[in-house]
Amino acid sequence: MIKEKIIFGIHSVQEALDAGQELDKIYLRRGIASEEIRAIKNAARKARVPVMEVPTERLNRFTRGAHQGCVAVVAQVSYTRLEMLIPHLYEEGIEPLVVVLDGITDTRNFGAIARSAECAGAHALVIPERGSVSVTADAVKASAGALMRIPVCRVPSIPGAVGYLKDSGLSVVVANEKAHQNYYETELTGPIALVLGNEHEGVSVQVARLASHEVAIPLRGDIGSLNVSVAGGILLFEIVRQQELRDKNEYRY
């Protein structure tokens, strides 16, 4: 595991927030309360930085120094606001291709998906603030550096973000191994939000309800599912294939 850069101490973390430092997470000692801590929580909320309360032992793993019950992990990338990115792409005449990760928790899968997304020319990855992977040094390594090249949008709610994308004119394509329609039977041109869920539970019910299309990858073997990063790569490059054929006036759906 690659060691993360951290900031510790109440005043140091507050100064980092005030300076606009990109932070991945803030860890507070469980039960800690003061005016300074309330100020950190308020600033973190405005900056969309997740705050987690943890036992003191967890904080001690980060540093042997006087952390004062407050440790921040510095983000590996500068996060992009989704609500600013999508209008900008449209203004530039670009059809957005966005990959939304719903409950992906494995760092290696995240890195592999990011690598495929960057290679496919996707314009952003969308991840939730909580309950999912984040852009750590290990994730950047697993992505072969792709996470340094593709915008990452961290959002408070995946259903909310998917609803925003749909309202913004993107077709919401949900990967679902139980879907009745195969991916190659689906028109995948135009602005698209491709939603990938974790391998155990898939995409959440709230997100699935927003789908324009639910698509499956047909399997011929005995194993019932693909690794999510493999499935994501297959779907991304089917989107690329269809869009390139459309641009050459050769695609007939």
PDB file of C-alpha atoms in Angstrom:
ATOM      1  CA  MET A   1       0.000   0.000   0.000  1.00  0.00           C
ATOM      2  CA  ILE A   2       1.292   3.450  -0.907  1.00  0.00           C
ATOM      3  CA  LYS A   3       1.393   5.870   2.013  1.00  0.00           C
ATOM      4  CA  GLU A   4      -1.044   8.773   1.767  1.00  0.00           C
ATOM      5  CA  LYS A   5      -0.137  12.369   2.495  1.00  0.00           C
ATOM      6  CA  ILE A   6      -1.913  13.567   5.626  1.00  0.00           C
ATOM      7  CA  ILE A   7      -2.527  16.767   7.560  1.00  0.00           C
ATOM      8  CA  PHE A   8      -3.111  16.454  11.292  1.00  0.00           C
ATOM      9  CA  GLY A   9      -4.172  18.798  14.057  1.00  0.00           C
ATOM     10  CA  ILE A  10      -7.299  20.937  14.319  1.00  0.00           C
ATOM     11  CA  HIS A  11      -5.738  24.212  13.203  1.00  0.00           C
ATOM     12  CA  SER A  12      -3.755  22.645  10.359  1.00  0.00           C
ATOM     13  CA  VAL A  13      -6.845  20.949   8.943  1.00  0.00           C
ATOM     14  CA  GLN A  14      -8.870  24.165   9.230  1.00  0.00           C
ATOM     15  CA  GLU A  15      -6.134  26.092   7.440  1.00  0.00           C
ATOM     16  CA  ALA A  16      -6.075  23.496   4.668  1.00  0.00           C
ATOM     17  CA  LEU A  17      -9.832  23.877   4.201  1.00  0.00           C
ATOM     18  CA  ASP A  18      -9.598  27.676   4.251  1.00  0.00           C
ATOM     19  CA  ALA A  19      -6.846  27.549   1.618  1.00  0.00           C
ATOM     20  CA  GLY A  20      -8.930  25.382  -0.694  1.00  0.00           C
ATOM     21  CA  GLN A  21      -6.665  22.346  -0.339  1.00  0.00           C
ATOM     22  CA  GLU A  22      -8.249  19.307  -2.002  1.00  0.00           C
ATOM     23  CA  LEU A  23      -8.920  16.758   0.729  1.00  0.00           C
ATOM     24  CA  ASP A  24     -10.085  13.199   0.281  1.00  0.00           C
ATOM     25  CA  LYS A  25     -11.487  12.645   3.776  1.00  0.00           C
ATOM     26  CA  ILE A  26     -11.386  14.090   7.261  1.00  0.00           C
ATOM     27  CA  TYR A  27     -11.257  11.733  10.235  1.00  0.00           C
ATOM     28  CA  LEU A  28     -12.394  12.976  13.641  1.00  0.00           C
ATOM     29  CA  ARG A  29     -12.120  11.234  16.986  1.00  0.00           C
ATOM     30  CA  ARG A  30     -15.484   9.762  17.859  1.00  0.00           C
ATOM     31  CA  GLY A  31     -17.393  12.029  20.229  1.00  0.00           C
ATOM     32  CA  ILE A  32     -15.106  15.041  19.804  1.00  0.00           C
ATOM     33  CA  ALA A  33     -16.951  18.363  20.054  1.00  0.00           C
ATOM     34  CA  SER A  34     -15.856  22.004  20.133  1.00  0.00           C
ATOM     35  CA  GLU A  35     -16.372  25.245  18.245  1.00  0.00           C
ATOM     36  CA  GLU A  36     -13.284  24.460  16.173  1.00  0.00           C
ATOM     37  CA  ILE A  37     -14.614  21.026  15.239  1.00  0.00           C
ATOM     38  CA  ARG A  38     -17.987  22.494  14.262  1.00  0.00           C
ATOM     39  CA  ALA A  39     -16.160  24.967  12.026  1.00  0.00           C
ATOM     40  CA  ILE A  40     -14.240  22.126  10.372  1.00  0.00           C
ATOM     41  CA  LYS A  41     -17.451  20.173   9.773  1.00  0.00           C
ATOM     42  CA  ASN A  42     -19.151  23.214   8.231  1.00  0.00           C
ATOM     43  CA  ALA A  43     -16.193  23.980   5.972  1.00  0.00           C
ATOM     44  CA  ALA A  44     -15.930  20.324   4.956  1.00  0.00           C
ATOM     45  CA  ARG A  45     -19.625  20.221   4.063  1.00  0.00           C
ATOM     46  CA  LYS A  46     -19.250  23.246   1.797  1.00  0.00           C
ATOM     47  CA  ALA A  47     -16.176  21.704   0.150  1.00  0.00           C
ATOM     48  CA  ARG A  48     -17.889  18.304  -0.217  1.00  0.00           C
ATOM     49  CA  VAL A  49     -15.236  16.580   1.852  1.00  0.00           C
ATOM     50  CA  PRO A  50     -16.549  13.502   3.697  1.00  0.00           C
ATOM     51  CA  VAL A  51     -16.117  13.579   7.476  1.00  0.00           C
ATOM     52  CA  MET A  52     -15.881  10.305   9.388  1.00  0.00           C
ATOM     53  CA  GLU A  53     -15.853   9.781  13.149  1.00  0.00           C
ATOM     54  CA  VAL A  54     -13.520   6.965  14.153  1.00  0.00           C
ATOM     55  CA  PRO A  55     -11.893   5.555  17.310  1.00  0.00           C
ATOM     56  CA  THR A  56      -8.679   7.139  18.536  1.00  0.00           C
ATOM     57  CA  GLU A  57      -6.801   3.971  17.571  1.00  0.00           C
ATOM     58  CA  ARG A  58      -7.656   4.593  13.932  1.00  0.00           C
ATOM     59  CA  LEU A  59      -6.224   8.110  14.095  1.00  0.00           C
ATOM     60  CA  ASN A  60      -3.082   6.818  15.775  1.00  0.00           C
ATOM     61  CA  ARG A  61      -2.401   4.655  12.720  1.00  0.00           C
ATOM     62  CA  PHE A  62      -2.007   7.780  10.618  1.00  0.00           C
ATOM     63  CA  THR A  63       0.490   9.587  12.801  1.00  0.00           C
ATOM     64  CA  ARG A  64       2.346   9.321  16.061  1.00  0.00           C
ATOM     65  CA  GLY A  65       2.135  13.067  16.435  1.00  0.00           C
ATOM     66  CA  ALA A  66      -0.369  15.149  18.396  1.00  0.00           C
ATOM     67  CA  HIS A  67      -3.299  14.862  15.998  1.00  0.00           C
ATOM     68  CA  GLN A  68      -5.774  16.442  18.475  1.00  0.00           C
ATOM     69  CA  GLY A  69      -8.450  14.040  17.255  1.00  0.00           C
ATOM     70  CA  CYS A  70      -8.391  15.411  13.700  1.00  0.00           C
ATOM     71  CA  VAL A  71      -6.653  13.999  10.623  1.00  0.00           C
ATOM     72  CA  ALA A  72      -7.201  14.871   6.949  1.00  0.00           C
ATOM     73  CA  VAL A  73      -6.073  12.820   3.963  1.00  0.00           C
ATOM     74  CA  VAL A  74      -4.899  14.969   1.048  1.00  0.00           C
ATOM     75  CA  ALA A  75      -6.605  14.154  -2.256  1.00  0.00           C
ATOM     76  CA  GLN A  76      -4.507  12.813  -5.107  1.00  0.00           C
ATOM     77  CA  VAL A  77      -6.465  14.853  -7.675  1.00  0.00           C
ATOM     78  CA  SER A  78      -8.520  18.018  -7.898  1.00  0.00           C
ATOM     79  CA  TYR A  79     -12.156  16.988  -8.009  1.00  0.00           C
ATOM     80  CA  THR A  80     -14.421  18.453 -10.683  1.00  0.00           C
ATOM     81  CA  ARG A  81     -17.963  19.723 -10.114  1.00  0.00           C
ATOM     82  CA  LEU A  82     -20.355  17.660 -12.225  1.00  0.00           C
ATOM     83  CA  GLU A  83     -22.819  20.519 -12.572  1.00  0.00           C
ATOM     84  CA  MET A  84     -20.050  22.661 -14.078  1.00  0.00           C
ATOM     85  CA  LEU A  85     -18.534  19.989 -16.315  1.00  0.00           C
ATOM     86  CA  ILE A  86     -21.655  18.905 -18.211  1.00  0.00           C
ATOM     87  CA  PRO A  87     -22.743  22.394 -19.364  1.00  0.00           C
ATOM     88  CA  HIS A  88     -19.132  23.121 -20.378  1.00  0.00           C
ATOM     89  CA  LEU A  89     -18.995  19.992 -22.549  1.00  0.00           C
ATOM     90  CA  TYR A  90     -22.249  20.926 -24.279  1.00  0.00           C
ATOM     91  CA  GLU A  91     -21.008  24.478 -24.837  1.00  0.00           C
ATOM     92  CA  GLU A  92     -17.927  23.006 -26.544  1.00  0.00           C
ATOM     93  CA  GLY A  93     -20.136  20.904 -28.812  1.00  0.00           C
ATOM     94  CA  ILE A  94     -19.096  17.668 -27.099  1.00  0.00           C
ATOM     95  CA  GLU A  95     -21.480  14.794 -26.402  1.00  0.00           C
ATOM     96  CA  PRO A  96     -20.702  13.784 -22.810  1.00  0.00           C
ATOM     97  CA  LEU A  97     -19.655  10.235 -21.983  1.00  0.00           C
ATOM     98  CA  VAL A  98     -19.642   9.816 -18.223  1.00  0.00           C
ATOM     99  CA  VAL A  99     -18.948   6.680 -16.181  1.00  0.00           C
ATOM    100  CA  VAL A 100     -20.856   6.508 -12.892  1.00  0.00           C
ATOM    101  CA  LEU A 101     -19.654   4.122 -10.178  1.00  0.00           C
ATOM    102  CA  ASP A 102     -22.393   2.984  -7.808  1.00  0.00           C
ATOM    103  CA  GLY A 103     -20.956   1.230  -4.775  1.00  0.00           C
ATOM    104  CA  ILE A 104     -17.597   0.204  -6.228  1.00  0.00           C
ATOM    105  CA  THR A 105     -15.348  -0.485  -3.243  1.00  0.00           C
ATOM    106  CA  ASP A 106     -12.350  -2.353  -4.657  1.00  0.00           C
ATOM    107  CA  THR A 107      -9.402  -0.078  -5.390  1.00  0.00           C
ATOM    108  CA  ARG A 108      -8.022  -2.272  -8.177  1.00  0.00           C
ATOM    109  CA  ASN A 109     -11.376  -2.420  -9.939  1.00  0.00           C
ATOM    110  CA  PHE A 110     -11.667   1.348  -9.639  1.00  0.00           C
ATOM    111  CA  GLY A 111      -8.230   1.824 -11.144  1.00  0.00           C
ATOM    112  CA  ALA A 112      -8.933  -0.586 -13.996  1.00  0.00           C
ATOM    113  CA  ILE A 113     -12.255   1.107 -14.791  1.00  0.00           C
ATOM    114  CA  ALA A 114     -10.551   4.506 -14.780  1.00  0.00           C
ATOM    115  CA  ARG A 115      -7.909   3.212 -17.180  1.00  0.00           C
ATOM    116  CA  SER A 116     -10.535   1.854 -19.601  1.00  0.00           C
ATOM    117  CA  ALA A 117     -12.586   5.042 -19.310  1.00  0.00           C
ATOM    118  CA  GLU A 118      -9.612   7.248 -20.119  1.00  0.00           C
ATOM    119  CA  CYS A 119      -8.625   5.033 -23.063  1.00  0.00           C
ATOM    120  CA  ALA A 120     -12.203   5.185 -24.367  1.00  0.00           C
ATOM    121  CA  GLY A 121     -12.228   8.979 -24.208  1.00  0.00           C
ATOM    122  CA  ALA A 122     -14.763   9.273 -21.388  1.00  0.00           C
ATOM    123  CA  HIS A 123     -15.113  12.788 -20.054  1.00  0.00           C
ATOM    124  CA  ALA A 124     -15.520  12.013 -16.351  1.00  0.00           C
ATOM    125  CA  LEU A 125     -15.854   9.447 -13.609  1.00  0.00           C
ATOM    126  CA  VAL A 126     -18.529  10.010 -10.976  1.00  0.00           C
ATOM    127  CA  ILE A 127     -18.107   8.579  -7.466  1.00  0.00           C
ATOM    128  CA  PRO A 128     -20.049   9.160  -4.236  1.00  0.00           C
ATOM    129  CA  GLU A 129     -18.634  10.951  -1.226  1.00  0.00           C
ATOM    130  CA  ARG A 130     -19.346   7.964   1.013  1.00  0.00           C
ATOM    131  CA  GLY A 131     -19.583   4.193   0.767  1.00  0.00           C
ATOM    132  CA  SER A 132     -17.251   3.848  -2.180  1.00  0.00           C
ATOM    133  CA  VAL A 133     -13.666   4.004  -3.317  1.00  0.00           C
ATOM    134  CA  SER A 134     -11.838   7.296  -3.444  1.00  0.00           C
ATOM    135  CA  VAL A 135      -8.857   8.537  -5.400  1.00  0.00           C
ATOM    136  CA  THR A 136      -6.026   7.224  -3.267  1.00  0.00           C
ATOM    137  CA  ALA A 137      -2.408   6.730  -4.253  1.00  0.00           C
ATOM    138  CA  ASP A 138      -3.103   3.005  -4.640  1.00  0.00           C
ATOM    139  CA  ALA A 139      -6.023   3.737  -6.964  1.00  0.00           C
ATOM    140  CA  VAL A 140      -3.863   6.035  -9.082  1.00  0.00           C
ATOM    141  CA  LYS A 141      -1.246   3.299  -9.356  1.00  0.00           C
ATOM    142  CA  ALA A 142      -3.882   0.685 -10.286  1.00  0.00           C
ATOM    143  CA  SER A 143      -5.160   3.026 -13.009  1.00  0.00           C
ATOM    144  CA  ALA A 144      -1.674   3.323 -14.558  1.00  0.00           C
ATOM    145  CA  GLY A 145      -1.995   7.074 -14.027  1.00  0.00           C
ATOM    146  CA  ALA A 146      -5.363   7.405 -15.772  1.00  0.00           C
ATOM    147  CA  LEU A 147      -6.878   8.997 -12.673  1.00  0.00           C
ATOM    148  CA  MET A 148      -4.492  11.899 -13.157  1.00  0.00           C
ATOM    149  CA  ARG A 149      -5.851  12.453 -16.663  1.00  0.00           C
ATOM    150  CA  ILE A 150      -9.621  12.000 -16.451  1.00  0.00           C
ATOM    151  CA  PRO A 151     -11.845  14.356 -14.417  1.00  0.00           C
ATOM    152  CA  VAL A 152     -13.309  12.804 -11.270  1.00  0.00           C
ATOM    153  CA  CYS A 153     -16.563  14.171  -9.876  1.00  0.00           C
ATOM    154  CA  ARG A 154     -17.370  13.402  -6.242  1.00  0.00           C
ATOM    155  CA  VAL A 155     -21.073  13.792  -5.485  1.00  0.00           C
ATOM    156  CA  PRO A 156     -23.230  13.648  -2.330  1.00  0.00           C
ATOM    157  CA  SER A 157     -25.667  11.187  -3.921  1.00  0.00           C
ATOM    158  CA  ILE A 158     -25.349   8.823  -6.887  1.00  0.00           C
ATOM    159  CA  PRO A 159     -29.133   8.750  -7.530  1.00  0.00           C
ATOM    160  CA  GLY A 160     -29.107  12.550  -7.441  1.00  0.00           C
ATOM    161  CA  ALA A 161     -26.182  12.729  -9.859  1.00  0.00           C
ATOM    162  CA  VAL A 162     -27.762  10.224 -12.250  1.00  0.00           C
ATOM    163  CA  GLY A 163     -31.024  12.163 -12.134  1.00  0.00           C
ATOM    164  CA  TYR A 164     -29.106  15.335 -12.978  1.00  0.00           C
ATOM    165  CA  LEU A 165     -27.361  13.627 -15.899  1.00  0.00           C
ATOM    166  CA  LYS A 166     -30.648  12.300 -17.240  1.00  0.00           C
ATOM    167  CA  ASP A 167     -32.268  15.731 -16.947  1.00  0.00           C
ATOM    168  CA  SER A 168     -29.231  17.108 -18.812  1.00  0.00           C
ATOM    169  CA  GLY A 169     -29.974  14.932 -21.821  1.00  0.00           C
ATOM    170  CA  LEU A 170     -27.733  11.929 -21.209  1.00  0.00           C
ATOM    171  CA  SER A 171     -29.066   8.424 -21.793  1.00  0.00           C
ATOM    172  CA  VAL A 172     -28.586   6.448 -18.593  1.00  0.00           C
ATOM    173  CA  VAL A 173     -27.213   3.023 -19.513  1.00  0.00           C
ATOM    174  CA  VAL A 174     -27.155   0.635 -16.556  1.00  0.00           C
ATOM    175  CA  ALA A 175     -25.094  -2.551 -16.635  1.00  0.00           C
ATOM    176  CA  ASN A 176     -27.271  -5.380 -15.301  1.00  0.00           C
ATOM    177  CA  GLU A 177     -26.386  -9.028 -15.825  1.00  0.00           C
ATOM    178  CA  LYS A 178     -30.099  -9.923 -15.536  1.00  0.00           C
ATOM    179  CA  ALA A 179     -31.284  -7.424 -18.153  1.00  0.00           C
ATOM    180  CA  HIS A 180     -33.335  -8.806 -21.045  1.00  0.00           C
ATOM    181  CA  GLN A 181     -31.538  -6.700 -23.638  1.00  0.00           C
ATOM    182  CA  ASN A 182     -27.963  -7.399 -24.715  1.00  0.00           C
ATOM    183  CA  TYR A 183     -25.599  -4.464 -24.996  1.00  0.00           C
ATOM    184  CA  TYR A 184     -25.041  -4.914 -28.735  1.00  0.00           C
ATOM    185  CA  GLU A 185     -28.809  -4.748 -29.329  1.00  0.00           C
ATOM    186  CA  THR A 186     -28.963  -1.288 -27.762  1.00  0.00           C
ATOM    187  CA  GLU A 187     -28.310   2.033 -29.454  1.00  0.00           C
ATOM    188  CA  LEU A 188     -25.391   3.557 -27.585  1.00  0.00           C
ATOM    189  CA  THR A 189     -24.833   6.790 -29.463  1.00  0.00           C
ATOM    190  CA  GLY A 190     -25.261  10.352 -28.246  1.00  0.00           C
ATOM    191  CA  PRO A 191     -24.633  11.626 -24.709  1.00  0.00           C
ATOM    192  CA  ILE A 192     -24.347   8.671 -22.326  1.00  0.00           C
ATOM    193  CA  ALA A 193     -23.972   8.030 -18.614  1.00  0.00           C
ATOM    194  CA  LEU A 194     -22.759   4.454 -18.151  1.00  0.00           C
ATOM    195  CA  VAL A 195     -23.577   3.183 -14.656  1.00  0.00           C
ATOM    196  CA  LEU A 196     -21.602   0.309 -13.130  1.00  0.00           C
ATOM    197  CA  GLY A 197     -22.507  -1.283  -9.807  1.00  0.00           C
ATOM    198  CA  ASN A 198     -20.539  -3.497  -7.462  1.00  0.00           C
ATOM    199  CA  GLU A 199     -20.216  -7.186  -8.251  1.00  0.00           C
ATOM    200  CA  HIS A 200     -22.279  -8.414  -5.308  1.00  0.00           C
ATOM    201  CA  GLU A 201     -25.339  -6.168  -5.329  1.00  0.00           C
ATOM    202  CA  GLY A 202     -25.176  -4.454  -8.700  1.00  0.00           C
ATOM    203  CA  VAL A 203     -26.653  -1.018  -9.247  1.00  0.00           C
ATOM    204  CA  SER A 204     -28.956   0.268  -6.512  1.00  0.00           C
ATOM    205  CA  VAL A 205     -32.720   0.158  -7.014  1.00  0.00           C
ATOM    206  CA  GLN A 206     -32.938   3.961  -6.890  1.00  0.00           C
ATOM    207  CA  VAL A 207     -30.453   4.289  -9.747  1.00  0.00           C
ATOM    208  CA  ALA A 208     -31.909   1.405 -11.780  1.00  0.00           C
ATOM    209  CA  ARG A 209     -35.272   3.198 -11.795  1.00  0.00           C
ATOM    210  CA  LEU A 210     -33.631   6.074 -13.665  1.00  0.00           C
ATOM    211  CA  ALA A 211     -32.249   3.853 -16.434  1.00  0.00           C
ATOM    212  CA  SER A 212     -32.933   4.678 -20.064  1.00  0.00           C
ATOM    213  CA  HIS A 213     -31.571   1.222 -20.899  1.00  0.00           C
ATOM    214  CA  GLU A 214     -30.526  -1.769 -18.812  1.00  0.00           C
ATOM    215  CA  VAL A 215     -28.086  -3.927 -20.734  1.00  0.00           C
ATOM    216  CA  ALA A 216     -26.475  -7.313 -20.218  1.00  0.00           C
ATOM    217  CA  ILE A 217     -23.341  -8.936 -21.590  1.00  0.00           C
ATOM    218  CA  PRO A 218     -24.236 -12.480 -22.731  1.00  0.00           C
ATOM    219  CA  LEU A 219     -22.112 -15.180 -21.106  1.00  0.00           C
ATOM    220  CA  ARG A 220     -21.516 -18.664 -22.501  1.00  0.00           C
ATOM    221  CA  GLY A 221     -19.519 -20.230 -19.688  1.00  0.00           C
ATOM    222  CA  ASP A 222     -20.532 -21.558 -16.290  1.00  0.00           C
ATOM    223  CA  ILE A 223     -19.397 -18.567 -14.222  1.00  0.00           C
ATOM    224  CA  GLY A 224     -22.340 -16.235 -13.823  1.00  0.00           C
ATOM    225  CA  SER A 225     -20.706 -12.830 -13.978  1.00  0.00           C
ATOM    226  CA  LEU A 226     -17.756 -10.789 -15.180  1.00  0.00           C
ATOM    227  CA  ASN A 227     -15.453  -8.656 -13.097  1.00  0.00           C
ATOM    228  CA  VAL A 228     -16.965  -5.158 -13.087  1.00  0.00           C
ATOM    229  CA  SER A 229     -13.865  -3.603 -14.622  1.00  0.00           C
ATOM    230  CA  VAL A 230     -13.977  -6.106 -17.502  1.00  0.00           C
ATOM    231  CA  ALA A 231     -17.689  -5.471 -18.034  1.00  0.00           C
ATOM    232  CA  GLY A 232     -17.070  -1.731 -17.968  1.00  0.00           C
ATOM    233  CA  GLY A 233     -14.355  -2.025 -20.609  1.00  0.00           C
ATOM    234  CA  ILE A 234     -16.585  -4.082 -22.910  1.00  0.00           C
ATOM    235  CA  LEU A 235     -19.444  -1.591 -22.667  1.00  0.00           C
ATOM    236  CA  LEU A 236     -17.224   1.459 -23.049  1.00  0.00           C
ATOM    237  CA  PHE A 237     -15.677   0.216 -26.251  1.00  0.00           C
ATOM    238  CA  GLU A 238     -19.048  -0.810 -27.664  1.00  0.00           C
ATOM    239  CA  ILE A 239     -20.051   2.821 -27.143  1.00  0.00           C
ATOM    240  CA  VAL A 240     -16.861   3.897 -28.926  1.00  0.00           C
ATOM    241  CA  ARG A 241     -17.524   1.457 -31.777  1.00  0.00           C
ATOM    242  CA  GLN A 242     -21.092   2.619 -32.339  1.00  0.00           C
ATOM    243  CA  GLN A 243     -20.224   6.299 -32.132  1.00  0.00           C
ATOM    244  CA  GLU A 244     -17.326   5.966 -34.573  1.00  0.00           C
ATOM    245  CA  LEU A 245     -19.520   4.120 -37.069  1.00  0.00           C
ATOM    246  CA  ARG A 246     -22.212   6.770 -36.675  1.00  0.00           C
ATOM    247  CA  ASP A 247     -19.675   9.499 -37.339  1.00  0.00           C
ATOM    248  CA  LYS A 248     -18.632   7.666 -40.506  1.00  0.00           C
ATOM    249  CA  ASN A 249     -22.301   7.365 -41.537  1.00  0.00           C
ATOM    250  CA  GLU A 250     -21.931   3.600 -41.522  1.00  0.00           C
ATOM    251  CA  TYR A 251     -23.900   2.735 -38.403  1.00  0.00           C
ATOM    252  CA  ARG A 252     -27.407   1.445 -38.910  1.00  0.00           C
ATOM    253  CA  TYR A 253     -29.306   0.601 -35.773  1.00  0.00           C
TER     254      TYR A 253
END
